[in-house]
Short mmCIF file of C-alpha atoms and ligand atoms in Angstrom, two decimals:
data_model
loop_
_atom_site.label_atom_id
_atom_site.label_comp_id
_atom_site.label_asym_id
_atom_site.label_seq_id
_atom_site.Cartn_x
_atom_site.Cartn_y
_atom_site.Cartn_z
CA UNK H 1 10.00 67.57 6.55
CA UNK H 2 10.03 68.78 2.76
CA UNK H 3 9.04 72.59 2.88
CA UNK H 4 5.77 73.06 0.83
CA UNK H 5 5.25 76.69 2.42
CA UNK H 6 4.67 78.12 -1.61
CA UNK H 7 1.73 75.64 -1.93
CA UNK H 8 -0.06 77.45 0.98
CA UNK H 9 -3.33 78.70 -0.41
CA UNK H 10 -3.80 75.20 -1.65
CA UNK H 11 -3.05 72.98 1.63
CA UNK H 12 -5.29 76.20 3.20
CA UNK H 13 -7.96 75.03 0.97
CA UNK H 14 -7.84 70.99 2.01
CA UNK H 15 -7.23 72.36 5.47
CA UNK H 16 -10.58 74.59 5.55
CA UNK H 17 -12.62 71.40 4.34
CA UNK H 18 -11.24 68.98 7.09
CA UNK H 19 -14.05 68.62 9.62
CA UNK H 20 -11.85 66.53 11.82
CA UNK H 21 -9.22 68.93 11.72
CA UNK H 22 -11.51 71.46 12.78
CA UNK H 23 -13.27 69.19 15.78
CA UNK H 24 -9.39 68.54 17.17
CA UNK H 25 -8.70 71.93 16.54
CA UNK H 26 -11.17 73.51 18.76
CA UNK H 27 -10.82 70.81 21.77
CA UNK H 28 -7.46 71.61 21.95
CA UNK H 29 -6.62 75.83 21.87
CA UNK H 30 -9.56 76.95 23.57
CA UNK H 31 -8.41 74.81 26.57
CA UNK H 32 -4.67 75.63 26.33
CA UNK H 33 -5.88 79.37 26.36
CA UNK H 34 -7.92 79.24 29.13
CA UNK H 35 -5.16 77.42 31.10
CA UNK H 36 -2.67 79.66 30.21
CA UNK H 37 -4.89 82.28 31.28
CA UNK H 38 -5.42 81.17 34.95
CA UNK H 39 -2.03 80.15 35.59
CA UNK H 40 -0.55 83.58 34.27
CA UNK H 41 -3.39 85.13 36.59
CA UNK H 42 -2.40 83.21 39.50
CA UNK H 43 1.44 83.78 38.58
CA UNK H 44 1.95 87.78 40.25
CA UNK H 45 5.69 88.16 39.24
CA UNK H 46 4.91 87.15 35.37
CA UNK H 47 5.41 90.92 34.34
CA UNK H 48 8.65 90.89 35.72
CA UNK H 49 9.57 87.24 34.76
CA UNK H 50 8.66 88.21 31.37
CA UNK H 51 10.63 91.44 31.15
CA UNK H 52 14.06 89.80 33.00
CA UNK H 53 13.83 86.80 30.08
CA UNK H 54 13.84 89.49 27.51
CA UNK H 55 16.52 91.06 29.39
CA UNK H 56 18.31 87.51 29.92
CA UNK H 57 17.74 86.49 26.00
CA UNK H 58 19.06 89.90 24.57
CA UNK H 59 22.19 90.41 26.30
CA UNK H 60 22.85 86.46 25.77
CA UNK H 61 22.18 86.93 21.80
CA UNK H 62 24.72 90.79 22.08
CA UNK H 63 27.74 87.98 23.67
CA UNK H 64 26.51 84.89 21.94
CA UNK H 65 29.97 84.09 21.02
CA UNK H 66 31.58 84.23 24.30
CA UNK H 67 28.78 82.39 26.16
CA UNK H 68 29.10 79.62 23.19
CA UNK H 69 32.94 79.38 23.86
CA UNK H 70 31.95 79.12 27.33
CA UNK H 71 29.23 76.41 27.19
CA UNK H 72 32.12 74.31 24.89
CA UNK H 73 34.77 74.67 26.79
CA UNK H 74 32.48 73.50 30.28
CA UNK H 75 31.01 70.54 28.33
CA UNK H 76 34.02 69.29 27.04
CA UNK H 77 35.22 69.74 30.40
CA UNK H 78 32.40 67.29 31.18
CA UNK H 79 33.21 64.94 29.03
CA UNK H 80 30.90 65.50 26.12
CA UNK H 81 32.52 65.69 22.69
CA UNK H 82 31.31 69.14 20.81
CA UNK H 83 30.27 69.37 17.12
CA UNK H 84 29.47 72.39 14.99
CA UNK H 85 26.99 72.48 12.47
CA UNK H 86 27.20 75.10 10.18
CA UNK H 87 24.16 73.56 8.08
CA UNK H 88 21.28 71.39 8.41
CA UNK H 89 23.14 68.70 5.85
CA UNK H 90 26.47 69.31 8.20
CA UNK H 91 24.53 67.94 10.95
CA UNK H 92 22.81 65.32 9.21
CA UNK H 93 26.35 64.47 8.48
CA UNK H 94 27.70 64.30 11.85
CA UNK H 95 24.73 62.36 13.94
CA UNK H 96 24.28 59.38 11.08
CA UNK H 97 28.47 59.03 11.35
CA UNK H 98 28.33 58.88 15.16
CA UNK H 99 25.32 56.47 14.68
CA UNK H 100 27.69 54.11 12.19
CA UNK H 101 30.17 54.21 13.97
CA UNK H 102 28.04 53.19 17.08
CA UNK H 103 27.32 50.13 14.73
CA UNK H 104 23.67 51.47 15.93
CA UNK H 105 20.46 49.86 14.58
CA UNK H 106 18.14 51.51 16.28
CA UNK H 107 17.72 54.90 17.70
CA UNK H 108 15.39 56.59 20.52
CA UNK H 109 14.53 60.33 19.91
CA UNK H 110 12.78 62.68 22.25
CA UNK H 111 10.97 65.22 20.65
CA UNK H 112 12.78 68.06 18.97
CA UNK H 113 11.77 70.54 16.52
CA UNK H 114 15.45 71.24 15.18
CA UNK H 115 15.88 67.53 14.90
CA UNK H 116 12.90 68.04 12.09
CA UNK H 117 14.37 71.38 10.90
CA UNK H 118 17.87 69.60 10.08
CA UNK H 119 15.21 66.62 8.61
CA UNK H 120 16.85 64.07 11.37
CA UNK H 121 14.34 61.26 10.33
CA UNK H 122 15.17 61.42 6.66
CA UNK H 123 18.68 60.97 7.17
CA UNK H 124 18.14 58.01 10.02
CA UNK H 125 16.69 56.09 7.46
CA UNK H 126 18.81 56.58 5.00
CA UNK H 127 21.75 55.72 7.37
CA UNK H 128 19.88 52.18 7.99
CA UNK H 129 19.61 53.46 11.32
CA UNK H 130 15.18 52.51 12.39
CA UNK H 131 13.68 55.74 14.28
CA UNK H 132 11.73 55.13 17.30
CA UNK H 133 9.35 58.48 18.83
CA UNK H 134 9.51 58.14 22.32
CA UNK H 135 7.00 61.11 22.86
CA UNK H 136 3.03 60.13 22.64
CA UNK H 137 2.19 62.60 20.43
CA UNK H 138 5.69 61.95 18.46
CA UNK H 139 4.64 57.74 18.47
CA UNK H 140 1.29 58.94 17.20
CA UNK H 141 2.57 61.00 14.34
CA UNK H 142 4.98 58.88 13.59
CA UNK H 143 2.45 55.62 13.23
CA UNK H 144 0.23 58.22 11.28
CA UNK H 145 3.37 58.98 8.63
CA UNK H 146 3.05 62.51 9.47
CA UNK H 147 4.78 65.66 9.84
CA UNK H 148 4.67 67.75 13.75
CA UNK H 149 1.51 70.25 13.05
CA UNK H 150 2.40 71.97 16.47
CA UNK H 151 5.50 72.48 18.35
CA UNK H 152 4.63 71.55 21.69
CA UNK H 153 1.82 69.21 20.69
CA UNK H 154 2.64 67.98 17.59
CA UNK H 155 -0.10 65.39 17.15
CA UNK H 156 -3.07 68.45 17.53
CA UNK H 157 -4.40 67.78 14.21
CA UNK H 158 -5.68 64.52 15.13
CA UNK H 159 -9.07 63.40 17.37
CA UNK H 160 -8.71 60.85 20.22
CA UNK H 161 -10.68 59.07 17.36
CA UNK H 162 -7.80 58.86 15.24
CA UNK H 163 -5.41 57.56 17.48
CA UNK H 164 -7.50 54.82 19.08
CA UNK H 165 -8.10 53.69 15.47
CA UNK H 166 -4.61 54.18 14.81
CA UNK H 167 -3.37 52.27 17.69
CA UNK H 168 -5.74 49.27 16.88
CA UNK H 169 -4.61 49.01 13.55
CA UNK H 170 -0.90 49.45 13.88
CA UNK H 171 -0.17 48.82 17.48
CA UNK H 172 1.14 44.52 18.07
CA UNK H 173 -1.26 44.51 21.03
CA UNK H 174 -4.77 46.37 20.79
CA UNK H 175 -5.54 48.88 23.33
CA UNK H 176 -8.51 47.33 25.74
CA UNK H 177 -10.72 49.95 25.17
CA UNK H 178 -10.24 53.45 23.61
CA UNK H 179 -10.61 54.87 26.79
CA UNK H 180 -7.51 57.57 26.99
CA UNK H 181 -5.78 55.34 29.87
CA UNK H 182 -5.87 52.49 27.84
CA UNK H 183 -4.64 54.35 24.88
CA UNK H 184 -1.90 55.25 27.18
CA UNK H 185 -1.37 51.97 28.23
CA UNK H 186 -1.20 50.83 24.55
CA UNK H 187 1.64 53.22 23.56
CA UNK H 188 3.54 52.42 26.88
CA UNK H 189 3.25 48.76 26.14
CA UNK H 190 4.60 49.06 22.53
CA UNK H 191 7.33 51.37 23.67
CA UNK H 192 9.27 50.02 26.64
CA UNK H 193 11.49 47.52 25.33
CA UNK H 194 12.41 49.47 22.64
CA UNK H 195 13.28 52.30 25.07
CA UNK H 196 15.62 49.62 26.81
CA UNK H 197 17.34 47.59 24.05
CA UNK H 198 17.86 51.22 21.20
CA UNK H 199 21.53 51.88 20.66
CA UNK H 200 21.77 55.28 20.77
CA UNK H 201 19.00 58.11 21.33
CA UNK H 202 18.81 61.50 20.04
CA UNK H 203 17.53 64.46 22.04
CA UNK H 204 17.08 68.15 21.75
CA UNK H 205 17.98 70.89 24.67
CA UNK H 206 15.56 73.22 25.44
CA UNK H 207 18.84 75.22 26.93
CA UNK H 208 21.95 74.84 27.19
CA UNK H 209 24.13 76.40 30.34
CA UNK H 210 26.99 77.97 29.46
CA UNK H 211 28.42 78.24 32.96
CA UNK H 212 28.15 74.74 33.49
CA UNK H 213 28.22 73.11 30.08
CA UNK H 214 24.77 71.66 30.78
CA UNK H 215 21.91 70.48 28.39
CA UNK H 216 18.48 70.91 29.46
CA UNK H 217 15.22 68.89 28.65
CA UNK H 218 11.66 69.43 29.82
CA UNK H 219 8.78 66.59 29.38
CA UNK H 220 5.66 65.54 30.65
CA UNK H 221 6.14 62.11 30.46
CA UNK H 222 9.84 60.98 31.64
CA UNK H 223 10.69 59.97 27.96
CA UNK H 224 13.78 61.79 28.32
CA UNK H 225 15.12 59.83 30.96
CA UNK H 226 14.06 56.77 29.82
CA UNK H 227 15.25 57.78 26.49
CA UNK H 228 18.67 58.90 27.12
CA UNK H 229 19.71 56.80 29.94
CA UNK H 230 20.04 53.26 28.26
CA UNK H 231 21.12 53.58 25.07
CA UNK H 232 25.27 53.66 25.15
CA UNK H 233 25.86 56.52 22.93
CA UNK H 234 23.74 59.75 23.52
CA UNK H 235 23.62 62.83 21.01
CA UNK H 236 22.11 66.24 21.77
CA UNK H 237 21.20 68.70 18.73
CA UNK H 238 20.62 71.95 19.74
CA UNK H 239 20.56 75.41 17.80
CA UNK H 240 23.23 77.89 19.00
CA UNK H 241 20.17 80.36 20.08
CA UNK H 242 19.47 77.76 22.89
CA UNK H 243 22.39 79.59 25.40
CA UNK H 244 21.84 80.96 28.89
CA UNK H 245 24.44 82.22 30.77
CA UNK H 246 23.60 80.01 34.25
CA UNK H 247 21.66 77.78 36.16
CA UNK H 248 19.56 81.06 37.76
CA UNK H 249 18.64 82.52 34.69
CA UNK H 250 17.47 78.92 32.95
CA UNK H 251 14.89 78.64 36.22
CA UNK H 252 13.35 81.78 34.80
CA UNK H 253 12.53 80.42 31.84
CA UNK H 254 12.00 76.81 33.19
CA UNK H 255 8.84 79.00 35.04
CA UNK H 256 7.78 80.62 31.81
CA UNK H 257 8.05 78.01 29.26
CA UNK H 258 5.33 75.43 30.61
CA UNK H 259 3.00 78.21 31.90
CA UNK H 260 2.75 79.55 28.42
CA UNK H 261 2.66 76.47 26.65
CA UNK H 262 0.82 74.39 28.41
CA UNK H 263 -0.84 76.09 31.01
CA UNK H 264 1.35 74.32 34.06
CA UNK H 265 3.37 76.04 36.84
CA UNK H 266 5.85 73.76 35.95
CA UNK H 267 6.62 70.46 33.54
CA UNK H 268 6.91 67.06 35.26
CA UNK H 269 10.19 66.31 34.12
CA UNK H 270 13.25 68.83 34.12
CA UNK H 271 16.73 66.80 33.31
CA UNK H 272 20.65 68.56 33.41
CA UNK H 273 22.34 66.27 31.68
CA UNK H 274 26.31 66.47 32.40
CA UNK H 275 28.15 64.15 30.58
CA UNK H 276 28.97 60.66 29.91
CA UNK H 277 28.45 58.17 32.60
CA UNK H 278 31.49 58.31 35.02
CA UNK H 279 33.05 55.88 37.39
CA UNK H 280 30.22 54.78 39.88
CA UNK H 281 27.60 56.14 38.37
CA UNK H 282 24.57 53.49 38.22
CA UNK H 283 23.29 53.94 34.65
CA UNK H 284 24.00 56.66 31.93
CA UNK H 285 25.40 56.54 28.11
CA UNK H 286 29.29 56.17 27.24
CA UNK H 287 29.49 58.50 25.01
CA UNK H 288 27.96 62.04 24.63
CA UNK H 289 28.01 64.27 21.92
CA UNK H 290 26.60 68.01 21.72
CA UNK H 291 26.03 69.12 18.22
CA UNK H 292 25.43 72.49 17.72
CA UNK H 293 24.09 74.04 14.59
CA UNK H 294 23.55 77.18 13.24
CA UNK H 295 21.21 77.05 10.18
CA UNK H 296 21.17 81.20 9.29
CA UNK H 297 21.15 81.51 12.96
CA UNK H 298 24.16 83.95 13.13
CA UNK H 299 22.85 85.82 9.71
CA UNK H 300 19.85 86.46 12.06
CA UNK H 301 21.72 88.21 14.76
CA UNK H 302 22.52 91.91 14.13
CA UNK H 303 19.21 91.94 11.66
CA UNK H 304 15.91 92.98 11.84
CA UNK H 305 15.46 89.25 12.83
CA UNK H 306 17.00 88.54 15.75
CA UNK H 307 14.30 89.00 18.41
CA UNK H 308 13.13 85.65 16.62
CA UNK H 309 16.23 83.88 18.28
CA UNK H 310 14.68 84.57 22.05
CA UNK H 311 11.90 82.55 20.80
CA UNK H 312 11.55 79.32 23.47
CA UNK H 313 9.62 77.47 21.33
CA UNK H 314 6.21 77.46 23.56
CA UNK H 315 3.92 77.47 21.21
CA UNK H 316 1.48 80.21 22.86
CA UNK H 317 1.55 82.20 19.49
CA UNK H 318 -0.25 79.47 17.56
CA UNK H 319 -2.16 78.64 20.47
CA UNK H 320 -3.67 82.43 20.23
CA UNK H 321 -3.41 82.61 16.74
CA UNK H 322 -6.73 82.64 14.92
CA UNK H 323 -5.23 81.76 11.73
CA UNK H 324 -3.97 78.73 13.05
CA UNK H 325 -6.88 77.88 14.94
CA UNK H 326 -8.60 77.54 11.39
CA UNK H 327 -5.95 75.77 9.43
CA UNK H 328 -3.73 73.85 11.84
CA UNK H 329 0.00 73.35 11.41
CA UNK H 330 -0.02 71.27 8.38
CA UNK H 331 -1.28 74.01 5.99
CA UNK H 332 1.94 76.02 6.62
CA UNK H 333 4.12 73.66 4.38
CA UNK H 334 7.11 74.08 7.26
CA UNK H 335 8.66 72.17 10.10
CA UNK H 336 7.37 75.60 12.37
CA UNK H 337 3.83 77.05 12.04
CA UNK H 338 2.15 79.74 13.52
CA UNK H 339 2.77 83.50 14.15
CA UNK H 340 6.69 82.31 14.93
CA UNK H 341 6.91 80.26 12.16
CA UNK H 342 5.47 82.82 9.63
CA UNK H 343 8.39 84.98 10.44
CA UNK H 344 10.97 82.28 11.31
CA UNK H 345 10.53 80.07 8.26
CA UNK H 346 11.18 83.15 5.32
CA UNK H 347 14.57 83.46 7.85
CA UNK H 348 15.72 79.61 7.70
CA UNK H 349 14.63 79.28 3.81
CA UNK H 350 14.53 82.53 1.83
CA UNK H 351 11.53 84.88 1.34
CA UNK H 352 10.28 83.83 -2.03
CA UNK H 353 9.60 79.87 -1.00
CA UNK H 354 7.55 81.36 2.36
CA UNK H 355 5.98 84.17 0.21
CA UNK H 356 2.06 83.67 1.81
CA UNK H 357 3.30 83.13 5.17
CA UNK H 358 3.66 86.46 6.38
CA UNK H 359 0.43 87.72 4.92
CA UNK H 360 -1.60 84.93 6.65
CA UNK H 361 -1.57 87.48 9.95
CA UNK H 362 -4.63 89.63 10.58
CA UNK H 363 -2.19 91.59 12.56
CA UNK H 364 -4.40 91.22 15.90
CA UNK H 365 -1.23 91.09 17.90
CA UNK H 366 -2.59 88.12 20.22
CA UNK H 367 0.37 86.57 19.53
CA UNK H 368 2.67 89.23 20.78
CA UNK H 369 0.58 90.11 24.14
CA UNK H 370 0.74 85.98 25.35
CA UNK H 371 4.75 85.65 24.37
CA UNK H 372 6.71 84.67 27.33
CA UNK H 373 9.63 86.82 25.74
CA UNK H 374 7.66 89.34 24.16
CA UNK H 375 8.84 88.48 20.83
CA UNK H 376 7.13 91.56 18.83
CA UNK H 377 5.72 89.15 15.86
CA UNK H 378 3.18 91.23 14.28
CA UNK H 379 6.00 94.21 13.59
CA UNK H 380 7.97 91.30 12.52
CA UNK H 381 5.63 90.07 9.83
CA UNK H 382 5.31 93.72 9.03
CA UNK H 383 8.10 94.11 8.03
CA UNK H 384 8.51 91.26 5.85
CA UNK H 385 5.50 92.31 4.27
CA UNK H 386 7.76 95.59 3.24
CA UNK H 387 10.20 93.17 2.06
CA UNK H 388 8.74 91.54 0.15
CA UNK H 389 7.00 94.53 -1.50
CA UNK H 390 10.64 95.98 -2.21
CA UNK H 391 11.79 92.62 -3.68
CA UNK H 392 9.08 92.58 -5.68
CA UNK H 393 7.48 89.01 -4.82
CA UNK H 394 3.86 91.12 -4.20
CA UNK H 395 1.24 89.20 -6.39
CA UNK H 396 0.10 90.89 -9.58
CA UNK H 397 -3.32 90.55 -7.94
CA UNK H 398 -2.21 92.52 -4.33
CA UNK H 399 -0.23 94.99 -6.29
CA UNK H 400 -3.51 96.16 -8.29
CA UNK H 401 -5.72 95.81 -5.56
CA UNK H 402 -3.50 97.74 -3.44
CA UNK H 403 -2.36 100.39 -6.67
CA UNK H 404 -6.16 100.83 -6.45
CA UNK H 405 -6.56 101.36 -2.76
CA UNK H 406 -3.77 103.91 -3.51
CA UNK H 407 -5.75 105.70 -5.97
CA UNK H 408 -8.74 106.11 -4.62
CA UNK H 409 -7.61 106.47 -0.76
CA UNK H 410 -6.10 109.74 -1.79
CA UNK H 411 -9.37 111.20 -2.92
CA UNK H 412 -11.81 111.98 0.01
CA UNK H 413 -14.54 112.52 -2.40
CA UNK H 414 -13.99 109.16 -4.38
CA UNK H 415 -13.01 107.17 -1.27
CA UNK H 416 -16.20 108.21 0.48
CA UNK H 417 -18.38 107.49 -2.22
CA UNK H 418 -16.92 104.36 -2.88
CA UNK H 419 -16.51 102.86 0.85
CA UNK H 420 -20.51 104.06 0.26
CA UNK H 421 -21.13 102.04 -2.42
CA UNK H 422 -19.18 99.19 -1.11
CA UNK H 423 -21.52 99.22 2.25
CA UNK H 424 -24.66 99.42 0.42
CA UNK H 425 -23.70 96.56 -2.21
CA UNK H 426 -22.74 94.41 0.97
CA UNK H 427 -26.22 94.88 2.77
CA UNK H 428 -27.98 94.00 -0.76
CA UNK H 429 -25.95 91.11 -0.89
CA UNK H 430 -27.00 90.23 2.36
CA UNK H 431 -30.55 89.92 1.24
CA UNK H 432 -31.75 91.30 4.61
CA UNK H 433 -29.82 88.93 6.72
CA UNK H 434 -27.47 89.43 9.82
CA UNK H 435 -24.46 87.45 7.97
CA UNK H 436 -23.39 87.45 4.34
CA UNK H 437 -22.78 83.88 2.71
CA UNK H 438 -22.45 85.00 -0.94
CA UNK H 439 -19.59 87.38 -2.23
CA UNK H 440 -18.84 88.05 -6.03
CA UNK H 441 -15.23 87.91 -6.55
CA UNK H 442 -14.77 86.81 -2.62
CA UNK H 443 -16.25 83.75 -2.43
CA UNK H 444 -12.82 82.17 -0.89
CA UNK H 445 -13.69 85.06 2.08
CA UNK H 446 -17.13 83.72 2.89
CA UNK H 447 -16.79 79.99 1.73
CA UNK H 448 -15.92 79.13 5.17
CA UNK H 449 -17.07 81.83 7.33
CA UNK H 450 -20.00 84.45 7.29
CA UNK H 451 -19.10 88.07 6.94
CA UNK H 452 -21.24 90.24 9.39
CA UNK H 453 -23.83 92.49 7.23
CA UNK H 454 -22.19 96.14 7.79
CA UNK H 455 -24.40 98.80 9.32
CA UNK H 456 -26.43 100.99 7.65
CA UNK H 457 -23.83 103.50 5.90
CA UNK H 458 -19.80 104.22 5.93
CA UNK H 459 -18.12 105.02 9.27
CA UNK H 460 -17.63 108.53 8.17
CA UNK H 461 -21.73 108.48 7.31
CA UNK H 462 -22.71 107.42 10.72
CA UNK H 463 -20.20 109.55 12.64
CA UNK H 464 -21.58 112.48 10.68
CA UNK H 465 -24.86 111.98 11.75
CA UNK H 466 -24.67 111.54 15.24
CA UNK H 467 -22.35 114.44 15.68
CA UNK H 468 -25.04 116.26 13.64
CA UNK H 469 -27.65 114.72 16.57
CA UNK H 470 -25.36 115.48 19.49
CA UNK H 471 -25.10 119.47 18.01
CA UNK H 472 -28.96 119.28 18.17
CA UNK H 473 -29.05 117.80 21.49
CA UNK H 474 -30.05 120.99 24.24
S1 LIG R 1 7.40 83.36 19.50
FE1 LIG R 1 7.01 83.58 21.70
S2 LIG R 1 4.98 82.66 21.98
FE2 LIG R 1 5.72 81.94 19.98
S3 LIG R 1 6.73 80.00 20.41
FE3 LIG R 1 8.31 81.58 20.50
S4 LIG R 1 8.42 82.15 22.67
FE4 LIG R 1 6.50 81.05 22.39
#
């Protein structure tokens, strides 16, 4: 995916105009949240799960290079053959050489969001190598020619409308009906032989085990399996952040990760894989390689950063995130979106190209209180805020607005006569209505959304008065 993160007002503004976008939108994160929600309730050791995967994430991240060492050393051991990435293009280098010299055609991928960070795809077809999504939501978005909009669900933007049509028009054999079965049904039928005749498949790890050299994957649909089993050569990307020290603490997070993102006790499918097929083994790839990449990873650690590398990749941040709720993954211009990927993208790129993303926060701290690892995003974003202001990369428009707020919030007199004048222009404006729709010099503010009519006078006007009524009271 090309980053397009410094044309974010713009895809905000095609974003905030997209009535499907809104209608799949809203079917989608009010029901994740109110799943989350009763699974979390029903889950009575998530306070301490939560804390002991902070615990289990931090003192990983303090030994990160031992427990890497480790998880080499116990996967060679298995068999696998180890790569390191230092960069996404290092990567790209070393999974399209493994696919030539597989002589591969085809590849199988299960869903990964560093395979789209290191721009896998790109570099597939480049390599003459054809690119088959094995996930739904992946074979949707991939039909539809677009970029993941979520991490866990990357096909959110689009209505079961969509994809039926989609799946008529591209799909050899029509779905039946557009019934969501059938739609199944459709995609299953236009995937299995390719599952069982690719030559090699790509995955992603949602951990790796140091202890035993282990690479995890969790699905809903058994596309792992099917993906990686076949094919004779089998690659793994992972970034280096992915490390647990054993099998006990990966369960924690195994029991974390699917009740935050998706509002399960647990996903359907949770694979180890260990290797290369060996001698008796039924099925299972030749070959297995583990490439490991780093992508400003290790600048992270040490920095005022590195919480961001307990992140699990859940998605509950943009799932409670009422900027994304409005503009959907897309209008971030990155491979991650959301309250993680407003701090995580200025890390992987650079400040300047992901300017707007750390100001699109109202700072409600949602995102924070439903993070599995209690990643603290909105002091994150903070503080890029501050960095950005001290690297000077603050709009001319923000720095006189804010100059401004400067000025006058240091005058009592001035402020309160101003915040005054402010409340009583706003109630004009809202020519005696509950909402206001019209807004010199704000229209982008209400264009989209109504702005409550403030109550009659300032805060400091109304709290004035009814202390004044309480001193009267007997
Ligand atoms: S920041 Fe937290 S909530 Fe967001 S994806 Fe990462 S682990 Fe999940």
């Amino acid at each position: 995916m090309i980053q397009t993160s410094d044309r974010f007002k713009e895809h905000v503004t095609r974003a905030l105009a997209d009535d499907d976008l809104k209608i799949a939108l809203s079917r989608t994160t009010g029901l994740l949240q109110a799943r989350r929600r009763q699974v979390i309730d029903e889950y009575a050791e998530y306070g301490a799960a939560r804390e002991r995967a902070g615990a289990i994430k931090d003192h990983t991240l303090a030994h990160l290079d031992h427990y890497l060492e480790m998880f080499e050393t116990n996967a060679r051991a298995n068999g696998a053959t180890v790569h390191w990435a230092k960069t996404p293009e290092a990567a790209r280098r070393i999974v399209t050489k493994i696919c030539t010299q597989a002589g591969a055609k085809t590849a199988t991928r299960v869903k990964s969001m560093l395979g789209e960070e290191i721009g896998i795809a790109q570099a597939l077809s480049d390599a003459g190598v054809e690119r088959i999504e094995t996930d739904l939501a992946e074979h949707i978005i991939q039909l539809a020619q677009d970029p993941p909009s979520h991490i866990v669900m990357p096909a959110m933007h689009k209505t079961h409308e969509q994809v039926a049509q989609l799946f008529d028009d591209l799909h050899d054999i029509a779905p039946d009906t557009h019934d969501i079965p059938d739609l199944v049904g459709s995609a299953r039928r236009e995937l299995r032989q390719k599952f069982l005749s690719a030559d090699v498949s790509i995955s992603g790890a949602n951990f790796l085990i140091a202890d035993t050299g282990a690479t995890v994957t969790v699905t809903n649909e058994g596309n792992s399996e099917l993906t990686c089993t076949p094919p004779k050569v089998h690659i793994v990307t992972a970034g280096i952040e992915k490390l647990v020290p054993g099998m006990a603490h990966a369960s924690v997070f195994l029991r974390l990760l699917a009740r935050a993102a998706i509002g399960a006790e647990i996903t359907q499918y949770t694979t180890f894989y260990n290797g290369p097929k060996r001698s008796g083994d039924a099925d299972g790839p030749e070959a297995y390689h583990i490439v490991l990449v780093d992508n400003h990873r290790s600048e992270m650690l040490g920095s005022d950063l590195q919480a961001m590398l307990k992140c699990i990749r859940c998605g509950a941040c943009m799932n409670h995130c009422p900027v994304y709720a409005a503009i959907g993954g897309h209008a971030y211009g990155a491979v991650y979106p959301g309250p993680m990927g407003s701090v995580l993208t200025p890390a992987l790129s650079s400040l300047k190209a992901a300017k707007d993303l750390p100001n699109a926060c109202t700072l409600n701290g949602r995102c924070k209180e439903v993070c599995p690892v209690n990643i603290p995003l909105p002091d994150m974003l903070r503080n890029l805020r501050a960095r950005q202001w001290e690297a000077k990369l603050a709009s001319p428009v923000t720095k006189l607005a804010l100059g401004a707020w400067r000025f006058v919030a240091r005058r009592p007199k001035l402020y309160h006569f101003a915040t005054g004048m402010a409340v009583f222009g706003m109630r004009l404006l809202s020519l005696g209505r509950t909402r206001i729709r019209r807004m010199p010099m704000a229209g982008g503010w209400v264009k989209y959304r109504d702005l409550p009519r403030p109550e009659k006078g300032s805060f400091m006007q109304q709290y004035k008065a009814s202390k004044h009524a309480g001193e009267k009271r007997p």
